[in-house]
XYZ file of C-alpha atoms in Angstrom:
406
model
C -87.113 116.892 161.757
C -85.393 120.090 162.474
C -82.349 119.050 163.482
C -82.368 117.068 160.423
C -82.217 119.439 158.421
C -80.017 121.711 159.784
C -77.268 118.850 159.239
C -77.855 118.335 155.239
C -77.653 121.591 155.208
C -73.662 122.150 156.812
C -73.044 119.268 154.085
C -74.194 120.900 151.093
C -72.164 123.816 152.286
C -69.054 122.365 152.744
C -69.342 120.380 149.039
C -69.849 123.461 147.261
C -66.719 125.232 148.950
C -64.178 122.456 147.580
C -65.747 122.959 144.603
C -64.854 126.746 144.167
C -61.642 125.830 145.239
C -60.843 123.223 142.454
C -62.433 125.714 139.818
C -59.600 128.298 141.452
C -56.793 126.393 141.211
C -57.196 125.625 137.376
C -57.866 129.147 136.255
C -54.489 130.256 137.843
C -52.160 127.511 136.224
C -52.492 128.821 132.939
C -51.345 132.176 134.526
C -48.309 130.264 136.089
C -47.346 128.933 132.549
C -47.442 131.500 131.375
C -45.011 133.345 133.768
C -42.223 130.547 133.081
C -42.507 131.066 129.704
C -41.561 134.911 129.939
C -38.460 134.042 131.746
C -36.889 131.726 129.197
C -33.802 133.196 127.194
C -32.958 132.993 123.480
C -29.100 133.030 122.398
C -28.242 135.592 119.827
C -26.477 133.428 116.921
C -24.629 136.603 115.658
C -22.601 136.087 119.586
C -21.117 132.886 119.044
C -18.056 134.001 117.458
C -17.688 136.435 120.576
C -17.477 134.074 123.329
C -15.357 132.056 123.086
C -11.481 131.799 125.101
C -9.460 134.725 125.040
C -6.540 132.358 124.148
C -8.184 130.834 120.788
C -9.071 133.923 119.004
C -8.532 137.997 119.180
C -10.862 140.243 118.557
C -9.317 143.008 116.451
C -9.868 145.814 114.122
C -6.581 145.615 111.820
C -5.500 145.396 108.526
C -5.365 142.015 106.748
C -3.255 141.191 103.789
C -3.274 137.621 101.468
C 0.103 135.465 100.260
C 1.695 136.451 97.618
C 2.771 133.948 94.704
C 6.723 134.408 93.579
C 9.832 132.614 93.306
C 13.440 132.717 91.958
C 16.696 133.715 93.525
C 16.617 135.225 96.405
C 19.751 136.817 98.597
C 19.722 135.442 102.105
C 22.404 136.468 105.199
C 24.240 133.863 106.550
C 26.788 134.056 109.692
C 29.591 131.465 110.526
C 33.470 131.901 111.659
C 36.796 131.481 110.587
C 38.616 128.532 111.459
C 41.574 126.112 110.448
C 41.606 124.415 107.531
C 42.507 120.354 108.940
C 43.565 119.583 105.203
C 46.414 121.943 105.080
C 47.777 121.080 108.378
C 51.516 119.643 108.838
C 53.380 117.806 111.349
C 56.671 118.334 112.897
C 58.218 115.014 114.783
C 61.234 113.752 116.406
C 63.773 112.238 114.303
C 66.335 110.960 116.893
C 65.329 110.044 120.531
C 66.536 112.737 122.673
C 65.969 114.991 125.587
C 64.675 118.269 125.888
C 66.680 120.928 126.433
C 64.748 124.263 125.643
C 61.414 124.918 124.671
C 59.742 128.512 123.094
C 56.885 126.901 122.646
C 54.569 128.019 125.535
C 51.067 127.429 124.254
C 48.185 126.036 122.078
C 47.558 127.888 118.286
C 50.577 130.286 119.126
C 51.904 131.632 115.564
C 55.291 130.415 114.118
C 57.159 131.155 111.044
C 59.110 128.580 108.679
C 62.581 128.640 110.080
C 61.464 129.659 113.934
C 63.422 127.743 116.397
C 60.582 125.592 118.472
C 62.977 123.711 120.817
C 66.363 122.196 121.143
C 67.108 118.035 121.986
C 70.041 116.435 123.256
C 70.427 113.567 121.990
C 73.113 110.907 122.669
C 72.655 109.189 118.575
C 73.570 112.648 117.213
C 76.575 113.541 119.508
C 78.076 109.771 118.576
C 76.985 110.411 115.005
C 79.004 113.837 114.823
C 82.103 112.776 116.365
C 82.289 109.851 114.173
C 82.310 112.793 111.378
C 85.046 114.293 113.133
C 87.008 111.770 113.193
C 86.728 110.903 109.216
C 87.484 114.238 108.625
C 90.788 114.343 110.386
C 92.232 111.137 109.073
C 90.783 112.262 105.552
C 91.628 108.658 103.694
C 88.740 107.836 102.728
C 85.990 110.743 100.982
C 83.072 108.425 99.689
C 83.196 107.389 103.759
C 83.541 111.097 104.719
C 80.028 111.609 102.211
C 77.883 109.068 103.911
C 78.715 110.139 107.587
C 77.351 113.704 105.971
C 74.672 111.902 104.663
C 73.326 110.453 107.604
C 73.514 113.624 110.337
C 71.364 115.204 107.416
C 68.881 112.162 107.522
C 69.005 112.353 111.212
C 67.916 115.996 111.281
C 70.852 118.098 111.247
C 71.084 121.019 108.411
C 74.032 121.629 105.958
C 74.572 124.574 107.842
C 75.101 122.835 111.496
C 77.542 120.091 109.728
C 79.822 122.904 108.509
C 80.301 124.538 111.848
C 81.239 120.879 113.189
C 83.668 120.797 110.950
C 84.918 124.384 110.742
C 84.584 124.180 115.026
C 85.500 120.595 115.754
C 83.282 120.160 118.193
C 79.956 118.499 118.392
C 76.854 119.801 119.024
C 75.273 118.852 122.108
C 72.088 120.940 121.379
C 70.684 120.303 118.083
C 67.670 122.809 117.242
C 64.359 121.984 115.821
C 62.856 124.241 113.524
C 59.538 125.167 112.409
C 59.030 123.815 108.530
C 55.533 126.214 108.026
C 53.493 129.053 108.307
C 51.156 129.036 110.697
C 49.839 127.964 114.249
C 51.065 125.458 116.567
C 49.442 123.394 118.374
C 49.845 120.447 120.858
C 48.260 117.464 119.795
C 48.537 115.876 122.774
C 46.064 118.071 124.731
C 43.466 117.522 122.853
C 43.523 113.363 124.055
C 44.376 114.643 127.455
C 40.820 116.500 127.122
C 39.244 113.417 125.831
C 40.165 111.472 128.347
C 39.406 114.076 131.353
C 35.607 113.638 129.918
C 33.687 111.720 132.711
C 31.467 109.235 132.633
C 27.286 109.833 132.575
C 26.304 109.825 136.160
C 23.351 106.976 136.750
C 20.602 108.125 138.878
C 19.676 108.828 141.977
C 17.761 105.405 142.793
C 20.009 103.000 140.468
C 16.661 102.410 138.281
C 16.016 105.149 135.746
C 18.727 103.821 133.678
C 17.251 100.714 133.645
C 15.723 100.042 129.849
C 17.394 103.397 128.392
C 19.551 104.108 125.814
C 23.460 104.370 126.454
C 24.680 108.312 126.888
C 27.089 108.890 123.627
C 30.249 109.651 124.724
C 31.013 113.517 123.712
C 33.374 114.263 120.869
C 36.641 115.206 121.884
C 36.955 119.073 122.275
C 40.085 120.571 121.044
C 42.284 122.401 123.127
C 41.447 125.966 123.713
C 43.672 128.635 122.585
C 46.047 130.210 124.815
C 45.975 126.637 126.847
C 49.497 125.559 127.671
C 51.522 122.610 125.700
C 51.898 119.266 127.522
C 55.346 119.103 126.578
C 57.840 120.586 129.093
C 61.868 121.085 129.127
C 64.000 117.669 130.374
C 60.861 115.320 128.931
C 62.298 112.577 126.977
C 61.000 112.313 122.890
C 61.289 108.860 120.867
C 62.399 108.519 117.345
C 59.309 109.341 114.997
C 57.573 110.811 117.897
C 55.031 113.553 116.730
C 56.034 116.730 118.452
C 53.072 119.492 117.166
C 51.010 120.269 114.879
C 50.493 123.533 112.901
C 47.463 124.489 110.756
C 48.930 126.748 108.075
C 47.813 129.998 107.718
C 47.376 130.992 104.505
C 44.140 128.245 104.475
C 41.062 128.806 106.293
C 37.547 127.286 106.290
C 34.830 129.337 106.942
C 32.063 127.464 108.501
C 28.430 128.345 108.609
C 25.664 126.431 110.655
C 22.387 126.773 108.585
C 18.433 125.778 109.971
C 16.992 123.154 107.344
C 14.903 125.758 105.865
C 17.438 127.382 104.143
C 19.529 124.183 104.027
C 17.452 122.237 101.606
C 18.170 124.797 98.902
C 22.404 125.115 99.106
C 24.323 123.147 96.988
C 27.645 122.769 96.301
C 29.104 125.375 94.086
C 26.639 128.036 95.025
C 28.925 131.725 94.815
C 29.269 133.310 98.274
C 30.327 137.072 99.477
C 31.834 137.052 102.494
C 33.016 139.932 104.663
C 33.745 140.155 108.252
C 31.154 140.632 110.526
C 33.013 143.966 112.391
C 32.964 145.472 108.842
C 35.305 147.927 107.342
C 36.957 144.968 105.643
C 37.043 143.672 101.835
C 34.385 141.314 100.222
C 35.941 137.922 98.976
C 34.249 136.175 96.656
C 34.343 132.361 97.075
C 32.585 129.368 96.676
C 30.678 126.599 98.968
C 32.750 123.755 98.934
C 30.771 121.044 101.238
C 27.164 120.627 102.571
C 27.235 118.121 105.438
C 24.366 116.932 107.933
C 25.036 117.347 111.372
C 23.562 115.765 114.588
C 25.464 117.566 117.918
C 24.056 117.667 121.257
C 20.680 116.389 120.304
C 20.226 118.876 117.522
C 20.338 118.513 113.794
C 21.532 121.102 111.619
C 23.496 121.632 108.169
C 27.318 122.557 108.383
C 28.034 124.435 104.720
C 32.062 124.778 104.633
C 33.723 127.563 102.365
C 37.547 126.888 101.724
C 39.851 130.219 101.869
C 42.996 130.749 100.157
C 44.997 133.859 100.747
C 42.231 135.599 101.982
C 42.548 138.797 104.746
C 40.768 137.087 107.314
C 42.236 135.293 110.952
C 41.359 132.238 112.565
C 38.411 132.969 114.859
C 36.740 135.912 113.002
C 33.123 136.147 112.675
C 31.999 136.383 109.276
C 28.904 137.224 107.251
C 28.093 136.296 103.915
C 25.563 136.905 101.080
C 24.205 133.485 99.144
C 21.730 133.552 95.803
C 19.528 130.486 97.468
C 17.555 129.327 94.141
C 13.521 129.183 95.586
C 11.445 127.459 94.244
C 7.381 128.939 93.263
C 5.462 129.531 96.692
C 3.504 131.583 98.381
C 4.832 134.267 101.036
C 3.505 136.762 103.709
C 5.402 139.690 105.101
C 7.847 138.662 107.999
C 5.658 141.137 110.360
C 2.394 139.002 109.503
C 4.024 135.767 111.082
C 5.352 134.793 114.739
C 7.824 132.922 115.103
C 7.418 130.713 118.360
C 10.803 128.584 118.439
C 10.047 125.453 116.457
C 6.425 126.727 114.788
C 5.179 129.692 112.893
C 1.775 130.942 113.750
C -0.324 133.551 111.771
C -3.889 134.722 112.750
C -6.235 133.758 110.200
C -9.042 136.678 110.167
C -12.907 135.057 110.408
C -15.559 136.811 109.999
C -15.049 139.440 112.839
C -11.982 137.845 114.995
C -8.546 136.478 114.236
C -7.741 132.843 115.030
C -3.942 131.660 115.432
C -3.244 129.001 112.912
C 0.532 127.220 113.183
C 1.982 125.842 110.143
C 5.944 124.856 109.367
C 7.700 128.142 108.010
C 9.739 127.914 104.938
C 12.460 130.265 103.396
C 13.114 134.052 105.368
C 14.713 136.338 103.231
C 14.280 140.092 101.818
C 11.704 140.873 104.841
C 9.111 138.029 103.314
C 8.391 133.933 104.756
C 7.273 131.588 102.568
C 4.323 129.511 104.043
C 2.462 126.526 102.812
C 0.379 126.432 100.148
C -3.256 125.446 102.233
C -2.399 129.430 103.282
C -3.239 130.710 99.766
C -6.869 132.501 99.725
C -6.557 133.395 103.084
C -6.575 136.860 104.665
C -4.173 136.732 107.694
C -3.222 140.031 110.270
C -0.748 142.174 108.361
C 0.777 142.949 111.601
C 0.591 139.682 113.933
C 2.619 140.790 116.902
C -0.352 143.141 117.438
C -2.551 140.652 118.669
C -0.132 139.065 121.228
C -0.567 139.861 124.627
C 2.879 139.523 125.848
C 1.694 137.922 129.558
C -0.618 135.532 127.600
C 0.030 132.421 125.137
C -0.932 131.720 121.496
C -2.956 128.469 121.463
C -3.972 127.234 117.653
C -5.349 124.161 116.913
C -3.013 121.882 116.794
C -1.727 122.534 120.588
C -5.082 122.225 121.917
C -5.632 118.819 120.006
C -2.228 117.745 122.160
C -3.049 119.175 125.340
């Protein structure tokens, strides 16, 4: 009995100390609870502006300024060049088939004067021609016959003053000049297809494939001949009747040509009054008008070509000229030049929220008198007065529309 007891005894012991050990266990996993909870983090809503990329946004403390509404005229600086006017030119060409004998002229756009000698042809038609006047004028029986051998050395190039020394000398000439009937500059027309034709071909590709499925490469406009290029012509080369010798571009008209971005483009007319001066300065103003607006696609890039025809002005072919246009605007709104960056083909201006300034690109309009116009979804906004500020220049600007691409 005893040992009986001893045993119900160990039993009841044991029970009771798993017991105390389940009771334990519960009171401390509220305490662990609890503890988790402490460690949990709220976000501060008044930081969400704050962190985000250092590319999107700038946080700045700097002076913000709204659009402005205006319009009317406005003055805007243009810059173009000085070049020859293609309507005025004039063509000097072989009346009789001939050979050369001398030629002063040595190269392309050099200046001439009406009545300079440009080169002197043999010619075999002419020498026959004048000795058949010879002989007329020594037998003297008949005059009207006398008249039309004068008549036809005159059609065939010679000058009243040339058939009076045959006669006076009695001796042909064997080396009948050419002389230059303008003002102006000379030039070889002739180079200009030799440079049209030394244009090669668009090279395929490495592999023979990537032209497979693309577009044919336009061939590229002939170039005219550089100044100070030689002539093609050259002394003992053979001329044909009616052969077109040169070319010269008369002096006293120029073109001034200007190449404007479409901006400014959509708002020139023809007509519009222009002040133009040379870009070197120290030179007069002349006052002239636009005479043609024409579109213009060259080497992949579009652009308006605004022509101003010159008469008797001071300037040469080849200066650089500036010139002052009234360009009627229309009613907008514009920001200071300084409040807008200008990167290439987009405008960007940082749009001020809350307590940061986000970029924001938009297509700029009109740039004149140190003002932009901008669009009118801009109007109401407060923008940095000074946006270069708030461009790091070893970083990027990326607004909206350039992360919606990338």
């Amino acid at each position: 009995m005893k040992k009986h007891y001893i045993v119900k005894t160990g039993t009841l012991l044991c029970v009771a100390a798993l017991l105390l050990a389940a009771c334990g266990q519960q009171e401390q996993a509220p305490s662990q609870d609890r503890h988790g909870a402490a460690h949990q983090y709220v976000t501060d809503t008044a930081l969400a502006p704050l962190l985000q990329p250092v590319n999107e946004q700038v946080i700045a403390q700097i002076g913000a300024v709204r659009p402005e509404q205006g319009g009317g005229a406005i003055t805007r600086e243009i810059q173009g060049v000085a070049v020859y006017d293609t309507r005025s030119e004039t063509s000097m060409a072989a009346r009789v088939a001939g050979r050369i004998e001398r030629l002063y002229i040595r190269y392309n756009y050099q200046p001439v004067r009406k009545g300079q000698l440009i080169m002197e042809i043999y010619s075999p038609e002419l020498v026959a021609a004048q000795r058949e006047l010879l002989y007329i004028a020594e037998t003297g029986t008949d005059p009207a016959l006398l008249g039309r051998a004068r008549q036809r050395l005159l059609l065939l190039g010679m000058t009243a003053q040339q058939l009076e020394q045959v006669l006076r000398t009695k001796k042909p000439l064997y080396k009948v000049p050419l002389y230059s009937n303008a003002n102006g500059y000379i030039i070889d027309k002739a180079a200009r297809a030799a440079t049209a034709a030394a244009v090669p071909a668009p090279s395929a590709s490495g592999d023979g494939m990537g032209a497979m499925g693309a577009a044919p490469a336009m061939p590229a406009a002939p170039a005219a001949p550089a100044a100070n290029t030689p002539v093609l012509l050259r002394e003992g080369q053979y001329v044909s009747a009616g052969q077109s010798l040169f070319t010269i571009y008369k002096a006293d008209k120029l073109v001034a040509e200007f190449a404007l971005e479409p901006a400014i483009a959509a708002y020139i007319r023809k007509g519009l009054p222009v002040a133009l001066q040379s870009l070197a300065g120290g030179g007069p103003e002349v006052s002239a008008t636009i005479g043609l607006v024409q579109p213009v696609i060259r080497n992949g890039e579009n652009f308006t070509l605004v022509r101003v025809y010159l008469s008797g002005q001071p300037f040469k072919a080849g200066a650089l000229l500036k010139g002052q246009v009234a360009v009627p605007a229309p009613e907008g709104w514009w920001l200071p030049e300084a409040a807008v960056v200008q990167l290439g083909n987009r405008s960007v201006v940082f749009k001020k929220e809350g307590r940061v300034y986000r970029p924001v690109s938009f297509p700029a309009g009109l740039k004149a008198n140190g003002r932009i116009q901008v669009p009118d979804s801009l109007a109401g906004w407060e923008v940095a007065r000074n946006a270069y500020y708030l461009v790091d220049s070893e970083s990027f600007i990326r607004t909206a529309a350039a992360s919606q691409k990338q």
